[in-house]
PDB file of C-alpha atoms and ligand atoms in Angstrom:
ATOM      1  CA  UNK Z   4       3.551 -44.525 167.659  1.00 82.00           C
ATOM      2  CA  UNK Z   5       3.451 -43.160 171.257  1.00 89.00           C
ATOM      3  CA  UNK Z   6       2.092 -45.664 173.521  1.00 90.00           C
ATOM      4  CA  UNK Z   7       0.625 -42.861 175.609  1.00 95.00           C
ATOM      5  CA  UNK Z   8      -1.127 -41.092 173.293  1.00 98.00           C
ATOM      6  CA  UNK Z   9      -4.774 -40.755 172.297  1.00 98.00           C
ATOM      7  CA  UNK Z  10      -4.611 -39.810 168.928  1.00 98.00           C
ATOM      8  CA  UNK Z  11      -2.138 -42.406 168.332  1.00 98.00           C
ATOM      9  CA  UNK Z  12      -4.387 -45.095 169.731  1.00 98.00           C
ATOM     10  CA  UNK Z  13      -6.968 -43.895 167.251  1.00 98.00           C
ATOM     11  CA  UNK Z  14      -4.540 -43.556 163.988  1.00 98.00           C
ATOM     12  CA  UNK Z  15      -3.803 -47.483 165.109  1.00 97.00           C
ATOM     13  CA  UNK Z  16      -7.677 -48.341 165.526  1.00 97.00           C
ATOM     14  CA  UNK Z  17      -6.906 -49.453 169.024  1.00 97.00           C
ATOM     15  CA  UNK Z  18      -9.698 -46.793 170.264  1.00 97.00           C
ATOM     16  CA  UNK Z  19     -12.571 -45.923 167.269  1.00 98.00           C
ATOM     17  CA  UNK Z  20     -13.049 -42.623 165.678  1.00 98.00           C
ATOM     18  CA  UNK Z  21     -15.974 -41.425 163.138  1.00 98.00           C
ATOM     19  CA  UNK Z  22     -13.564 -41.603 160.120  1.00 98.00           C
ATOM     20  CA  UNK Z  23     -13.680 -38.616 157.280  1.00 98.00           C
ATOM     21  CA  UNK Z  24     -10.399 -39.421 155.483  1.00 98.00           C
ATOM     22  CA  UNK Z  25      -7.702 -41.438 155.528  1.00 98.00           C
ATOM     23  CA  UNK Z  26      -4.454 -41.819 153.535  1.00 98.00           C
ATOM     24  CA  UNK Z  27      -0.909 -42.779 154.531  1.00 98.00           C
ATOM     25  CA  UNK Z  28       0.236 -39.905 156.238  1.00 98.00           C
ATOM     26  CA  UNK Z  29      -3.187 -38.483 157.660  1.00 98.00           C
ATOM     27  CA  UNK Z  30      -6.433 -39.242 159.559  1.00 98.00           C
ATOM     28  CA  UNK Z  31      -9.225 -36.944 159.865  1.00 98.00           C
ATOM     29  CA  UNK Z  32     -12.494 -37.604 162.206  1.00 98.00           C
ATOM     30  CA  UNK Z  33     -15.034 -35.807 163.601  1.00 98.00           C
ATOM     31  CA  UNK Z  34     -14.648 -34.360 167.350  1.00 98.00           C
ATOM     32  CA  UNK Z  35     -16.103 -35.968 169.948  1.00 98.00           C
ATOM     33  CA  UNK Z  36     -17.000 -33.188 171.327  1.00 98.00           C
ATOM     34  CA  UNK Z  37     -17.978 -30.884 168.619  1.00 98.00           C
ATOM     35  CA  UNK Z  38     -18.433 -27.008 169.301  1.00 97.00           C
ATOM     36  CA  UNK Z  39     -20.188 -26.266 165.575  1.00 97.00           C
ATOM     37  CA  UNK Z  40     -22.163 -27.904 163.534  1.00 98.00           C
ATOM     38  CA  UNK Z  41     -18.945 -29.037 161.583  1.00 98.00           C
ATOM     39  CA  UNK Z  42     -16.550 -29.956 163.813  1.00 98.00           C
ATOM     40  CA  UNK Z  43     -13.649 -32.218 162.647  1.00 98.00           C
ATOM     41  CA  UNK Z  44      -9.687 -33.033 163.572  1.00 98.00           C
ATOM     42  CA  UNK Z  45      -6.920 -33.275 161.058  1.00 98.00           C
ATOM     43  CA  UNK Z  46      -4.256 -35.384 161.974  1.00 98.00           C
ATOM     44  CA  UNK Z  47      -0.907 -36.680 160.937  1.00 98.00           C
ATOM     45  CA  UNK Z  48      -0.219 -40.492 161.263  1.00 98.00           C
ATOM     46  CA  UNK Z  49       3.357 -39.809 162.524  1.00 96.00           C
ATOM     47  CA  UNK Z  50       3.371 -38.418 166.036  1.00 97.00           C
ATOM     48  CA  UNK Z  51       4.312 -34.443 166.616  1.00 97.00           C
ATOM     49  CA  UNK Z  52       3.435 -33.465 170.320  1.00 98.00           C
ATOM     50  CA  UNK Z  53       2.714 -30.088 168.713  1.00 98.00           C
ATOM     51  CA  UNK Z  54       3.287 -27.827 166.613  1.00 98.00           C
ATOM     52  CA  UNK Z  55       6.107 -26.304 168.340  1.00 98.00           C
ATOM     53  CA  UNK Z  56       7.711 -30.380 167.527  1.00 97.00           C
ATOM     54  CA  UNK Z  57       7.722 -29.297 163.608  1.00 96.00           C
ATOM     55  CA  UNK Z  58      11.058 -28.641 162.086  1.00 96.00           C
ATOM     56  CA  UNK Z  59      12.305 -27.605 158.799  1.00 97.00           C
ATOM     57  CA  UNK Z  60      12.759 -31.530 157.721  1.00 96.00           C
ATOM     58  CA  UNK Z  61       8.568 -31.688 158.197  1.00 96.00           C
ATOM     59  CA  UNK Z  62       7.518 -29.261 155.763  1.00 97.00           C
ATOM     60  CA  UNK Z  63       6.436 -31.761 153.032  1.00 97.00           C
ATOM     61  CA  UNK Z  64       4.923 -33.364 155.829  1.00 97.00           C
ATOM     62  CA  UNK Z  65       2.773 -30.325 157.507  1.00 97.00           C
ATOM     63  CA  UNK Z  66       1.934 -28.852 153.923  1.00 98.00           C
ATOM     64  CA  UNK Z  67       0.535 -32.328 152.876  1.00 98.00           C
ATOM     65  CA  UNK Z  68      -1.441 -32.386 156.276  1.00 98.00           C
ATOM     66  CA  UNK Z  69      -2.937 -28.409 155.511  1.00 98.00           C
ATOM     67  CA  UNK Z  70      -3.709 -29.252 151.900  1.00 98.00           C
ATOM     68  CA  UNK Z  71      -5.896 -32.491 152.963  1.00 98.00           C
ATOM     69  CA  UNK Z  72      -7.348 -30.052 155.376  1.00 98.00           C
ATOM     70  CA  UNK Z  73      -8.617 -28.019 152.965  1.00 98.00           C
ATOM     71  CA  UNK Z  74     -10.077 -31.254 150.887  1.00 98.00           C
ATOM     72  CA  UNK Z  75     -11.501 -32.634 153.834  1.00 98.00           C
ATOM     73  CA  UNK Z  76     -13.280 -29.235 154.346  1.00 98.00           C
ATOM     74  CA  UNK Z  77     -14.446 -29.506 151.088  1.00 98.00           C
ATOM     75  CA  UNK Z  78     -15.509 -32.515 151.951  1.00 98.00           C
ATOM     76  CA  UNK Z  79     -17.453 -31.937 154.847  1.00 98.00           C
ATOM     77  CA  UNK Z  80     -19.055 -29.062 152.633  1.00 98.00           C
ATOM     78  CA  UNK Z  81     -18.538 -26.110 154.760  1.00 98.00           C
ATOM     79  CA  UNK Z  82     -15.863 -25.201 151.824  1.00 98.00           C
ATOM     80  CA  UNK Z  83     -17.872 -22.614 149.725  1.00 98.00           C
ATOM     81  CA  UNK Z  84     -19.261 -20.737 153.153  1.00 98.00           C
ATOM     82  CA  UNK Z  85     -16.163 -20.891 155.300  1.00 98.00           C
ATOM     83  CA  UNK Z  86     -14.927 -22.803 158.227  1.00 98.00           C
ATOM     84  CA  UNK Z  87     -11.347 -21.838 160.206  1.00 97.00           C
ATOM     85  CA  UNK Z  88      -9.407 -23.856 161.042  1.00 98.00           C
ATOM     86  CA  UNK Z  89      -7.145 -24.033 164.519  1.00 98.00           C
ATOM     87  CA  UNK Z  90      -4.077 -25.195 165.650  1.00 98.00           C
ATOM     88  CA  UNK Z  91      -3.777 -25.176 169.421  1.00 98.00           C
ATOM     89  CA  UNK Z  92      -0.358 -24.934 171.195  1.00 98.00           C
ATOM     90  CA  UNK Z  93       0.747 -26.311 174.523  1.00 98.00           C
ATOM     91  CA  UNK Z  94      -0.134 -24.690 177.871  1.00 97.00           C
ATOM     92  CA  UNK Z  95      -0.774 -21.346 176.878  1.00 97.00           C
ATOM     93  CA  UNK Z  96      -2.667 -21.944 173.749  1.00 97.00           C
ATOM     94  CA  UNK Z  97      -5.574 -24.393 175.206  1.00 97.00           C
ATOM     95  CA  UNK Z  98      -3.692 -27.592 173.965  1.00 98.00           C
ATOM     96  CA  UNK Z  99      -5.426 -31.012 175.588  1.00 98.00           C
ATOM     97  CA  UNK Z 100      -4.263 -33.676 173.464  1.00 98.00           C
ATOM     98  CA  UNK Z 101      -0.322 -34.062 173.058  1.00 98.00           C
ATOM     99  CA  UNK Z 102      -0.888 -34.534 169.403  1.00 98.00           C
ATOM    100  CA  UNK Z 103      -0.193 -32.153 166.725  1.00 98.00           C
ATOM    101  CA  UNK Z 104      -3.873 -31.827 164.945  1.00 98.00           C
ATOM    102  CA  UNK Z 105      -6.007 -29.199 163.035  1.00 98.00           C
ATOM    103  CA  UNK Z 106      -9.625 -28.461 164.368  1.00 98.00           C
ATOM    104  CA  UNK Z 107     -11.906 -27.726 161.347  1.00 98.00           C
ATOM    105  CA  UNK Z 108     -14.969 -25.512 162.328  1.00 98.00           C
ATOM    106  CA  UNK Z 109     -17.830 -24.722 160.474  1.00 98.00           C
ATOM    107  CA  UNK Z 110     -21.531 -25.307 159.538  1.00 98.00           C
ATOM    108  CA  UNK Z 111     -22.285 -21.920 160.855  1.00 97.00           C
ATOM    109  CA  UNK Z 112     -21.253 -18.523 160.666  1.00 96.00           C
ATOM    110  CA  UNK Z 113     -18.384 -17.873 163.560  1.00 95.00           C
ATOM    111  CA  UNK Z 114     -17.556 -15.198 166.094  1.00 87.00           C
ATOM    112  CA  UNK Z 115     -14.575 -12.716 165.756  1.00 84.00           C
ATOM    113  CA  UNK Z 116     -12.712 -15.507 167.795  1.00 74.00           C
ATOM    114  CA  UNK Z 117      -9.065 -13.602 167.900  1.00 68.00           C
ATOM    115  CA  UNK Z 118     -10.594 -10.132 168.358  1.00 64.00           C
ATOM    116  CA  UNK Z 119     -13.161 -11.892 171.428  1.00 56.00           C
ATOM    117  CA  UNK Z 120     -10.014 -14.067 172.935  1.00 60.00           C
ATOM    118  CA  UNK Z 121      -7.713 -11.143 172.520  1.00 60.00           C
ATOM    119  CA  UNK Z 122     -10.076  -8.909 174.865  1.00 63.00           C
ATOM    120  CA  UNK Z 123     -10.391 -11.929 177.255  1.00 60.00           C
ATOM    121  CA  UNK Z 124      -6.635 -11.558 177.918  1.00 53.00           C
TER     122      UNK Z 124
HETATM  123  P1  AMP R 214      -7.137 -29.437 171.798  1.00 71.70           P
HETATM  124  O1  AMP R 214      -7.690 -28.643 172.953  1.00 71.70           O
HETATM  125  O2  AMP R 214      -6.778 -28.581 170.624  1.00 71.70           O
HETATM  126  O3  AMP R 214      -6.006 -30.340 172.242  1.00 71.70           O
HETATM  127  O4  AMP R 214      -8.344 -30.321 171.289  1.00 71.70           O
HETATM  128  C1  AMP R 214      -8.476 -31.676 171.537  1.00 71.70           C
HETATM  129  C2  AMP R 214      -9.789 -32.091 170.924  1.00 71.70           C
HETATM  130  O5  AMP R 214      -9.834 -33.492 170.872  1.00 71.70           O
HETATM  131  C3  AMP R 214     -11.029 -31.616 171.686  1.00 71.70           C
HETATM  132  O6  AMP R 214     -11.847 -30.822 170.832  1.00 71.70           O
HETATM  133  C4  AMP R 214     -11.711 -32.930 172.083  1.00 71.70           C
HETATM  134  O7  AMP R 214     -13.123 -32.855 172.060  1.00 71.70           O
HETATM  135  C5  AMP R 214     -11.177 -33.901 171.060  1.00 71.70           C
HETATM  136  N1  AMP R 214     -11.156 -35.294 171.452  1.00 71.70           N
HETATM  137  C6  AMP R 214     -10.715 -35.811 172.616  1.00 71.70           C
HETATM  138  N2  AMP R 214     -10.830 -37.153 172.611  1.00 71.70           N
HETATM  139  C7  AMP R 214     -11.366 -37.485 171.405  1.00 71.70           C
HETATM  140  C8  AMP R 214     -11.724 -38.709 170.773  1.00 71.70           C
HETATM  141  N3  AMP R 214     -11.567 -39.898 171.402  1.00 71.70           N
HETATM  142  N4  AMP R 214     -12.251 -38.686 169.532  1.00 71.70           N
HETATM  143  C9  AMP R 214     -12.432 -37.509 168.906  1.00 71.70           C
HETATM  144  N5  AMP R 214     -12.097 -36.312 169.426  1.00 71.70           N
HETATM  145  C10 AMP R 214     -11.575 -36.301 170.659  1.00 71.70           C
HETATM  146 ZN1   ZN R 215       0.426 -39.395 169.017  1.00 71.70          ZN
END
């Protein structure tokens, strides 16, 4: 655990979070901020700043936290009409919270967003 970090706090109930799933290795909760109807964050327990943090030793690790993804998708049933998912990456790639974890998106059908963000640039 990093004593500094949000996410952290939240895998070790010391701040509360609308649970989805839980397991030994992952969390999953809803956003508190959500920006679609379906709007949840995927989570390892064990702390990766980001995903730039993730080396070759962490791939049972990272494909155990994309597969529970998925089921949490499922889940959340935004599975059969599609949701995206996001991994955001330091400075550059809007990162707020020093935490490695997957936004799932859905509940509603979603812009182009690389095409839109790729013309912002
Ligand atoms: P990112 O910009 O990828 O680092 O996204 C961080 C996300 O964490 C944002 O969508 C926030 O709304 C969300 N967030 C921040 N604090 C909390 C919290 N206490 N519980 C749930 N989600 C949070
Ligand atoms: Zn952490």
């Amino acid at each position: 655990m990093n004593e500094s970090c949000l996410f952290c706090k939240i895998v070790a109930g010391k701040i509360p979070a609308k649970k989805i799933y839980e397991d030994d290795h992952v969390l999953a909760f809803h956003d508190i901020h959500p920006q679609a109807p379906v709007h949840a964050l995927v989570i390892p327990k064990k702390h990766w700043a980001s995903l730039d943090d993730v080396g070759a030793g962490d791939r049972a690790d990272l494909g155990h936290l994309l597969e529970r993804t998925a089921h949490c998708a499922r889940e959340l049933g935004v599975a059969a009409s599609g949701y995206r998912t996001i991994i955001n990456t330091k400075a550059h790639g809007g990162q707020e919270v020093f935490h490695i974890h997957v936004h799932i998106l859905g509940g509603k059908a979603l812009g182009r967003m690389v095409d839109a963000r790729a013309k912002e640039g």
